[in-house]
Coordinates of C-alpha atoms and ligand atoms in Angstrom, one line a residue:
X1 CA 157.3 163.0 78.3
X2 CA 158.1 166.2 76.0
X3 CA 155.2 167.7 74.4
X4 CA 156.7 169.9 71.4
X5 CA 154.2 170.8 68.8
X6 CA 155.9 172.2 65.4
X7 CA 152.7 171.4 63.2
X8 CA 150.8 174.6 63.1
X9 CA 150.9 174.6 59.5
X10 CA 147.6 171.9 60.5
X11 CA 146.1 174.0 63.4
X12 CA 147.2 176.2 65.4
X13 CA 146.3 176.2 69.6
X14 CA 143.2 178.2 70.2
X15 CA 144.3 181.6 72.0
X16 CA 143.1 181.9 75.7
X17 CA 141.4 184.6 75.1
X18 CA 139.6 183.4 72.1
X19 CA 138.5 180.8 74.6
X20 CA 137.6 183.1 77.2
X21 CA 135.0 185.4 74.2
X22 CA 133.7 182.2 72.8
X23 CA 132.5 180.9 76.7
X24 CA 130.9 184.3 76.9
X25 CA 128.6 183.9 74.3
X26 CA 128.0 180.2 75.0
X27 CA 127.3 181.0 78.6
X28 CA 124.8 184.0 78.1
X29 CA 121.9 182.6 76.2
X30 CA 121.8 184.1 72.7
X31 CA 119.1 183.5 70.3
X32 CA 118.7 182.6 66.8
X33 CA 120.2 185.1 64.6
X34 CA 117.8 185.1 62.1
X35 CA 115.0 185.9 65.3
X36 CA 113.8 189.2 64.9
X37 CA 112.9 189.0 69.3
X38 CA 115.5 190.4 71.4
X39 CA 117.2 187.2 72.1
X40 CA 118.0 186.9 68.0
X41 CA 118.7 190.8 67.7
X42 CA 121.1 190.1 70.2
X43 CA 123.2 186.9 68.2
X44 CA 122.7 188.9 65.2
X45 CA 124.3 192.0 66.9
X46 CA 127.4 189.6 67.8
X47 CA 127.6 188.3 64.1
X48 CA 127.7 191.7 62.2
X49 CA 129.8 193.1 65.0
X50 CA 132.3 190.2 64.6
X51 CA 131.9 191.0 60.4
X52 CA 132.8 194.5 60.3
X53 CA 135.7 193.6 62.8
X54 CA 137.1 191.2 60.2
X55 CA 136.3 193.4 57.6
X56 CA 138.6 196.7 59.1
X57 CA 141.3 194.0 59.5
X58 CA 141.8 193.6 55.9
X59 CA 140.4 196.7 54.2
X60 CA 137.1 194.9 53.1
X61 CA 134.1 195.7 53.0
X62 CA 131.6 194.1 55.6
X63 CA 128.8 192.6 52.5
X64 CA 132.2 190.5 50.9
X65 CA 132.6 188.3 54.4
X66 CA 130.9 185.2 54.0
X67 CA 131.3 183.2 56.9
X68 CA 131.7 179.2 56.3
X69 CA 132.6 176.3 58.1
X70 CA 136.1 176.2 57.3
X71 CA 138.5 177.1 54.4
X72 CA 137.5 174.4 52.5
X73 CA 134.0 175.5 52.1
X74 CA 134.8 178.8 51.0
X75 CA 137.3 177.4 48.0
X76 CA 134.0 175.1 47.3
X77 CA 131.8 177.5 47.8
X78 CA 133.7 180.4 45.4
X79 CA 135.1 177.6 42.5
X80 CA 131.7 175.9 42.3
X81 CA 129.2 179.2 42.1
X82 CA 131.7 180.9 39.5
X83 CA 131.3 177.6 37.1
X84 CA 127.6 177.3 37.5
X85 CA 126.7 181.5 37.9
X86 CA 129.6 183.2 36.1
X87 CA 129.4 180.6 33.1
X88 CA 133.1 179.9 34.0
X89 CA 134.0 176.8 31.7
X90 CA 138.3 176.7 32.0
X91 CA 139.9 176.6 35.2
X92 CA 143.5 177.2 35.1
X93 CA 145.3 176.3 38.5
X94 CA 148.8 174.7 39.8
X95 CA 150.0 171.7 41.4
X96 CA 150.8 173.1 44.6
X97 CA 147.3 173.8 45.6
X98 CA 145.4 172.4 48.4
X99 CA 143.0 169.4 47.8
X100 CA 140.0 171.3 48.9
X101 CA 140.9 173.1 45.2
X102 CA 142.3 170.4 42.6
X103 CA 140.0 167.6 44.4
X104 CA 137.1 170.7 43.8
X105 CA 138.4 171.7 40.2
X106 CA 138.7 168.0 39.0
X107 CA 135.4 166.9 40.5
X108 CA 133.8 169.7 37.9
X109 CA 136.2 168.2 34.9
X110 CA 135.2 164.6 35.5
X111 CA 131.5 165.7 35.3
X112 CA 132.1 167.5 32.3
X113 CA 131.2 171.1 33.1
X114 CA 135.3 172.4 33.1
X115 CA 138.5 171.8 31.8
X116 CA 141.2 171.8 33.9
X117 CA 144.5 173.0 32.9
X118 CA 147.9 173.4 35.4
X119 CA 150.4 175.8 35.0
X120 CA 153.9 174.9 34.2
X121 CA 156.1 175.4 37.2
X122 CA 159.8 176.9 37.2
X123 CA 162.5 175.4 40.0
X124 CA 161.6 175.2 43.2
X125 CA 158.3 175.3 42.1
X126 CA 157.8 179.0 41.4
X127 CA 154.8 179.6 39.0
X128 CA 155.9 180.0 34.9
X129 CA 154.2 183.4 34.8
X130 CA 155.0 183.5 30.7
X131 CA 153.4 180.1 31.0
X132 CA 150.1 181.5 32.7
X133 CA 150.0 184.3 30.2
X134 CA 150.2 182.0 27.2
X135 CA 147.3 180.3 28.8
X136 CA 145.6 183.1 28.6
X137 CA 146.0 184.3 25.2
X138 CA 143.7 183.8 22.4
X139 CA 141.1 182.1 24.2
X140 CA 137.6 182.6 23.7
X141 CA 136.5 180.7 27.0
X142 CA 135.3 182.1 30.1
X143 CA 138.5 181.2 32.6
X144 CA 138.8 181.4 36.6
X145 CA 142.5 181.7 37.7
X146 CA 142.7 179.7 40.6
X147 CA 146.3 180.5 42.5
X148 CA 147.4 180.4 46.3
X149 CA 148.7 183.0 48.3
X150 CA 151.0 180.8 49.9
X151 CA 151.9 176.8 49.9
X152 CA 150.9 174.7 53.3
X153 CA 153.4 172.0 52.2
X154 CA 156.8 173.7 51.2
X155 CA 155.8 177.3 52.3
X156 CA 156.5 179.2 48.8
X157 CA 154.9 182.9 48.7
X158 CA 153.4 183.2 45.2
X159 CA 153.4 186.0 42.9
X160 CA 149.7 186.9 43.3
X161 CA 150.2 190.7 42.1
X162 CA 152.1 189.3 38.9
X163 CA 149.0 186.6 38.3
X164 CA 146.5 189.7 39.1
X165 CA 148.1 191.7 36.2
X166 CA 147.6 188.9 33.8
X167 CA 144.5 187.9 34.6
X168 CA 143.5 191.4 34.8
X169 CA 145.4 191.8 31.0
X170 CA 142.9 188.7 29.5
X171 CA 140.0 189.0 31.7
X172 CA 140.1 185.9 33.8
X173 CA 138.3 185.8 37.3
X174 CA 140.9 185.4 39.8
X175 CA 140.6 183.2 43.1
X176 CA 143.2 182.9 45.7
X177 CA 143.4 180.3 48.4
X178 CA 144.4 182.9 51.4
X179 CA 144.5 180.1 54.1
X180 CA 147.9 180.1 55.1
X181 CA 148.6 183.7 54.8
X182 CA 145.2 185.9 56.1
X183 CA 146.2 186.0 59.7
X184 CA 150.1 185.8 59.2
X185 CA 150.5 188.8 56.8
X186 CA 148.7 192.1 57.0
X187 CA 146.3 191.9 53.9
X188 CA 144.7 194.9 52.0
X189 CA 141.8 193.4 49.8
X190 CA 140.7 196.8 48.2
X191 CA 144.8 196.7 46.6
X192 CA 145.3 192.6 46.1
X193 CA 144.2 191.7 42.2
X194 CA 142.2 188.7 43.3
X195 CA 138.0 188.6 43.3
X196 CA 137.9 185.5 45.5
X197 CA 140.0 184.3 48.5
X198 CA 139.3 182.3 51.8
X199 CA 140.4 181.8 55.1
X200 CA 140.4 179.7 58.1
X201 CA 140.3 180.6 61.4
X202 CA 142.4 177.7 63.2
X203 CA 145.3 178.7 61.2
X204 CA 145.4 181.3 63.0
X205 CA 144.9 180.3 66.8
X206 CA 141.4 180.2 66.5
X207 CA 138.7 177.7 66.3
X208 CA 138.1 174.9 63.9
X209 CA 135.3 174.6 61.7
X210 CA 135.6 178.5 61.3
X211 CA 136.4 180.1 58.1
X212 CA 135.6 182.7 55.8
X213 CA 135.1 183.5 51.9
X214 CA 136.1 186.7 50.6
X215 CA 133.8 187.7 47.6
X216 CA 134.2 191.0 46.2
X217 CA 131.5 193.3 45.9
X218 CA 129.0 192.7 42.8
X219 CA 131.0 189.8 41.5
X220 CA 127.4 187.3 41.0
X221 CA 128.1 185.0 43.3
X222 CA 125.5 182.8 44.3
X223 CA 124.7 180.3 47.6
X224 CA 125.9 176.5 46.9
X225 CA 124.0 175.6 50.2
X226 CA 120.5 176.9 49.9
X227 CA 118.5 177.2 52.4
X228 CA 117.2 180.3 54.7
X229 CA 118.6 183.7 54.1
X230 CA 121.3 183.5 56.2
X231 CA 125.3 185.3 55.3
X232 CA 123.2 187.8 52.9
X233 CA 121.6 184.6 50.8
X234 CA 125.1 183.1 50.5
X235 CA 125.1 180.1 52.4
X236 CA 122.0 178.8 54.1
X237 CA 121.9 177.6 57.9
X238 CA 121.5 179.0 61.4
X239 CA 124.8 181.3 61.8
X240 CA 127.5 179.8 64.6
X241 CA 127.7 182.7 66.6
X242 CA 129.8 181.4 69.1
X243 CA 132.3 179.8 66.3
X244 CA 132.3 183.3 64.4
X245 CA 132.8 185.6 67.5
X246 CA 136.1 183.5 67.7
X247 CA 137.4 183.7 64.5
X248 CA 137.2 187.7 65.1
X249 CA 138.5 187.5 68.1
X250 CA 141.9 185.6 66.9
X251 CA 141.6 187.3 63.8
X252 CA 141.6 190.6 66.0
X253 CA 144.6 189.4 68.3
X254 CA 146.9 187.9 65.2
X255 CA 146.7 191.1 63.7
X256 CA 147.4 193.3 66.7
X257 CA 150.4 190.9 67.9
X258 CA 151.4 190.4 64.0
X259 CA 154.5 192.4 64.0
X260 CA 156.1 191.1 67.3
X261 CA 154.7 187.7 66.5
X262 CA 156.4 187.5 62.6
X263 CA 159.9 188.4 63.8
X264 CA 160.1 186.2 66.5
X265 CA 159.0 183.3 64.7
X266 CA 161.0 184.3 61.0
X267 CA 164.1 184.2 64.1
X268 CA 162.9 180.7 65.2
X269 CA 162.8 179.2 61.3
X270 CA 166.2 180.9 60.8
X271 CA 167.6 179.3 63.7
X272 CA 165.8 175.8 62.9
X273 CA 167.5 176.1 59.3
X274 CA 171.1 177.0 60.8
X275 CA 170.8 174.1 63.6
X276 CA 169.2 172.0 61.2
X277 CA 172.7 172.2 59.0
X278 CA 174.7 171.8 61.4
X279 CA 173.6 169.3 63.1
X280 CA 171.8 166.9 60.8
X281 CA 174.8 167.0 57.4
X282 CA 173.1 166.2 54.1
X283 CA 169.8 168.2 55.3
X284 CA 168.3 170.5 52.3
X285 CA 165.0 172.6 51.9
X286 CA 162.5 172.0 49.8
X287 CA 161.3 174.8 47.1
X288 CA 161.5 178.2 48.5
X289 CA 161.2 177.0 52.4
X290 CA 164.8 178.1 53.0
X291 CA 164.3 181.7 51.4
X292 CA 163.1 183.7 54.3
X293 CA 161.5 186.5 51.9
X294 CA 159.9 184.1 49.5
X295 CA 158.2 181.9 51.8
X296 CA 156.0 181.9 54.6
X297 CA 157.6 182.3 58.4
X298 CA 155.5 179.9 59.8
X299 CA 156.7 176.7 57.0
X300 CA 160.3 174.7 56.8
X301 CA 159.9 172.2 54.1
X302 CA 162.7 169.9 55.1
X303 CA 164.1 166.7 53.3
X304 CA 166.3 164.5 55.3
X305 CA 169.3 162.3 54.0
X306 CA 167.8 158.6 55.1
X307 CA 164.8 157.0 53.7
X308 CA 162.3 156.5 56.2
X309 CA 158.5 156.5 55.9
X310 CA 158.4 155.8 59.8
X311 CA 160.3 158.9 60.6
X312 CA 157.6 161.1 61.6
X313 CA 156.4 158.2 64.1
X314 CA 159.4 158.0 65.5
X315 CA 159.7 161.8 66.5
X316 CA 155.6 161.5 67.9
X317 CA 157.4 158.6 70.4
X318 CA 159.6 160.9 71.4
X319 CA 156.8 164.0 72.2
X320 CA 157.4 166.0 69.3
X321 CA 155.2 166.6 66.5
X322 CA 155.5 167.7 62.5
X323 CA 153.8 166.7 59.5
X324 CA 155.3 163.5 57.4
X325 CA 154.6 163.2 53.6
X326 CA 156.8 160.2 51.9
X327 CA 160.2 161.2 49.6
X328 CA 159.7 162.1 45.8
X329 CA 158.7 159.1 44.0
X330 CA 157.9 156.9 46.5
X331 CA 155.3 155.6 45.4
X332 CA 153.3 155.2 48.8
X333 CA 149.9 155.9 49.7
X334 CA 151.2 159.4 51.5
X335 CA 153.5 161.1 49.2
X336 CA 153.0 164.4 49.3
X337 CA 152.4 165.5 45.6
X338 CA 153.3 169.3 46.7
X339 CA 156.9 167.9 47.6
X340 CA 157.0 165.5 44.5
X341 CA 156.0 168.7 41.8
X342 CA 158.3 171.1 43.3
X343 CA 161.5 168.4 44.3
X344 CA 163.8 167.0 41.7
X345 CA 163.6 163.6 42.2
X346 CA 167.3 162.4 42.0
X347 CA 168.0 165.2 44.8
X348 CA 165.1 163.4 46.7
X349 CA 166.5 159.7 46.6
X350 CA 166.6 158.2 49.4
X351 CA 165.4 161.1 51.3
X352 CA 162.0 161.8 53.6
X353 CA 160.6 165.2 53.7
X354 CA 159.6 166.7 56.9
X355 CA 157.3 169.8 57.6
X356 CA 158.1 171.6 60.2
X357 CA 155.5 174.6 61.0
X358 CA 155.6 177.1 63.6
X359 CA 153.2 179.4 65.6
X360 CA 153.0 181.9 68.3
X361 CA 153.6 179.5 71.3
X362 CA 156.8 178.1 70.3
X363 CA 160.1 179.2 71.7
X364 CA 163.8 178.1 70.9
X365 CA 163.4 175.1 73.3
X366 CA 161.4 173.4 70.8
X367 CA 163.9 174.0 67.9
X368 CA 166.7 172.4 70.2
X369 CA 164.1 169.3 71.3
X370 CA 163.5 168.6 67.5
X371 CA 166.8 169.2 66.3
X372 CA 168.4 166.9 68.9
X373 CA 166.5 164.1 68.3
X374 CA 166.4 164.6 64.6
X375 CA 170.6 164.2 65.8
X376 CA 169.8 160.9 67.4
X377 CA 167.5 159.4 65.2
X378 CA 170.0 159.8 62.1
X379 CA 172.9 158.3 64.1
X380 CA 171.1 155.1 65.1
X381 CA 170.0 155.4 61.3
X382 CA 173.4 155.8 60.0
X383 CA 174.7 153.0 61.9
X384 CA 171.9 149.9 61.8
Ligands
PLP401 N1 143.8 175.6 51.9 C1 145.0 175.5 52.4 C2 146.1 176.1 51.7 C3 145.1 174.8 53.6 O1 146.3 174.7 54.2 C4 144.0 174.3 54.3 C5 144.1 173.5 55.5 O2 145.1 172.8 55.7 C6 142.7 174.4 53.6 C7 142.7 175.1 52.4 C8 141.5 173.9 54.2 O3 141.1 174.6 55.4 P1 140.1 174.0 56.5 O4 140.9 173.0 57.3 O5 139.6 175.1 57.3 O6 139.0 173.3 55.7

């Protein structure tokens, strides 16, 4: 059978030669990092080597790369620590953000030590910056802007210069969930408005259970897992060398391949959208997905004219894989609220939403393999 995966927006396959650095550190004993002996001075080498790599890749400074287990452990650790240290007690975010942020933000409200409040969103969900600013005025609370760089669902590119000046204008922290955009755009953190951001390294063709958080210099920050003295007293626990030698590593290679790399696949998601229309009538986009400047390369948001909550199964018979969440309004267990707050919901009747996500391995043949059997699968649909 067809193997065609189209759901990097989830992970991404682990480069070969991301492979090939983190075998060489698990087959040459290394110590523990925090060993002053050889052995440890040796990890320890590996570790800062690997932070000053990542560092030069996005114009940071070495000191504000915390390494974490993932991205959702640096939006945890950076939204919990500003509350508690930087006496944070309003957190303004959006509906388009990723759990590991509203589940985070609400968690704080129901126990009293936040309110929450979500920005007003525009068509096709773009931010209501006038809204934000609003928000803003007047207000004699501490506030933490928390606002993504980019959607994982629909794909939108936010305004995150537009939501640095007004947070900068009123004083309001700002964090920004990086995930699906450090390693797909070039970033410069010593330019972008934010204080805060995070990463993860298998969005990126690198391992899982790998991230980062970016915390500017002298912002007060302090450790939610406590501990030893590890990632300069910001999160406790013996290092993973091997994991963090291969988030540089495909941090390194996504950046040096990024130019090559973006065209080919912004020519792949402009092909998927032109067969997509012609072969599947009724097809439309969902938000920005179809706006190749306003959205990420890697993200098609599609919604598809049946209603079918067995639709992404179907394809996964056939060998090809995407991500599923349930039409607007559904009601089911999967909806995918992203789709439901940016969609208007008569548009979406009767509809299912598909995301379709690509990476560096895929080529045109996996358009045409998708887009055929989308083909099929609506016929038989159209005419049971
Ligand atoms: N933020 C966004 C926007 C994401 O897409 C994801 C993962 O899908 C995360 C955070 C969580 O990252 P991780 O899987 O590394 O915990």
């Amino acid at each position: 059978m067809q193997r065609v995966y189209l759901d990097n927006a989830a992970t991404t396959q682990i480069r070969n030669e991301v492979v090939q650095a983190m075998i060489s550190t698990l087959s040459v004993f290394v110590g523990n990092p925090s060993s002053m002996h050889l052995f440890g001075r040796e990890a320890r080498s590996l570790i800062e080597e690997s932070r000053i790599s990542v560092a030069r890749k996005l114009n940071a400074l070495p000191s504000e790369i915390i390494f974490t287990s993932g991205g959702t452990e640096a939006n945890n650790l950076i939204l919990r620590s500003a509350v508690r240290d930087l006496n944070i007690n309003r957190i303004i975010t959006s509906p388009l953000e990723h759990k590991s942020v509203l589940e985070t933000v609400l968690d704080m409200a129901r126990r009293g030590w936040v309110t929450v409040e979500l920005v007003r969103l525009k068509e096709k969900g773009v931010i209501d910056l006038e809204d934000l600013d609003e928000k803003l005025q007047n207000s004699s609370v501490s506030t933490l802007v928390s606002l993504m760089y980019a959607n994982n669902e629909v794909g939108n590119l936010l305004d995150v210069d537009g939501f640095g000046t007004i947070c900068k204008k009123h004083g309001a922290c700002f964090h920004s969930d990086t995930v699906q955009a450090i390693g797909h755009y070039s970033m410069d953190m010593s330019r972008l408005p934010f204080h805060f951001a995070s990463a993860s390294a298998h969005k990126f063709h690198g391992p899982t259970g790998m991230g980062f958080a970016f915390i500017r210099k002298a912002t007060g920050l302090m450790p939610i897992i406590t501990g030893g003295y590890q990632e300069r007293s910001m999160r406790a626990g013996t290092e993973n060398t091997c994991g963090i030698v291969g988030l540089a590593k495909a941090l390194e290679l996504t950046y040096l391949h990024l130019d090559e790399d973006r065209k080919r696949i912004e020519e792949l998601k402009s092909y998927c959208i032109s067969s997509l229309r012609q072969s599947v009538p009724g097809v439309f986009f969902n938000g920005l997905s179809d706006d190749i400047s306003r959205s990420l390369y890697t993200i098609l948001s599609v919604s598809l004219p049946v209603k079918d909550d067995l639709l992404g199964f179907e394809l996964d018979l056939k060998g090809i894989a995407v991500s599923q969440g349930s039409a607007c309004g559904s009601g089911s267990g999967n909806s995918s609220y992203v789709v439901e707050a940016v969609c208007d919901p008569v548009q979406m009747e009767n509809t299912t939403p598909l995301r379709i996500s690509f990476g560096v391995f895929n080529q045109k043949e996996d358009v045409d393999a998708l887009v055929s059997a989308l083909k099929v699968l609506m016929d038989q649909k159209k005419k049971s």
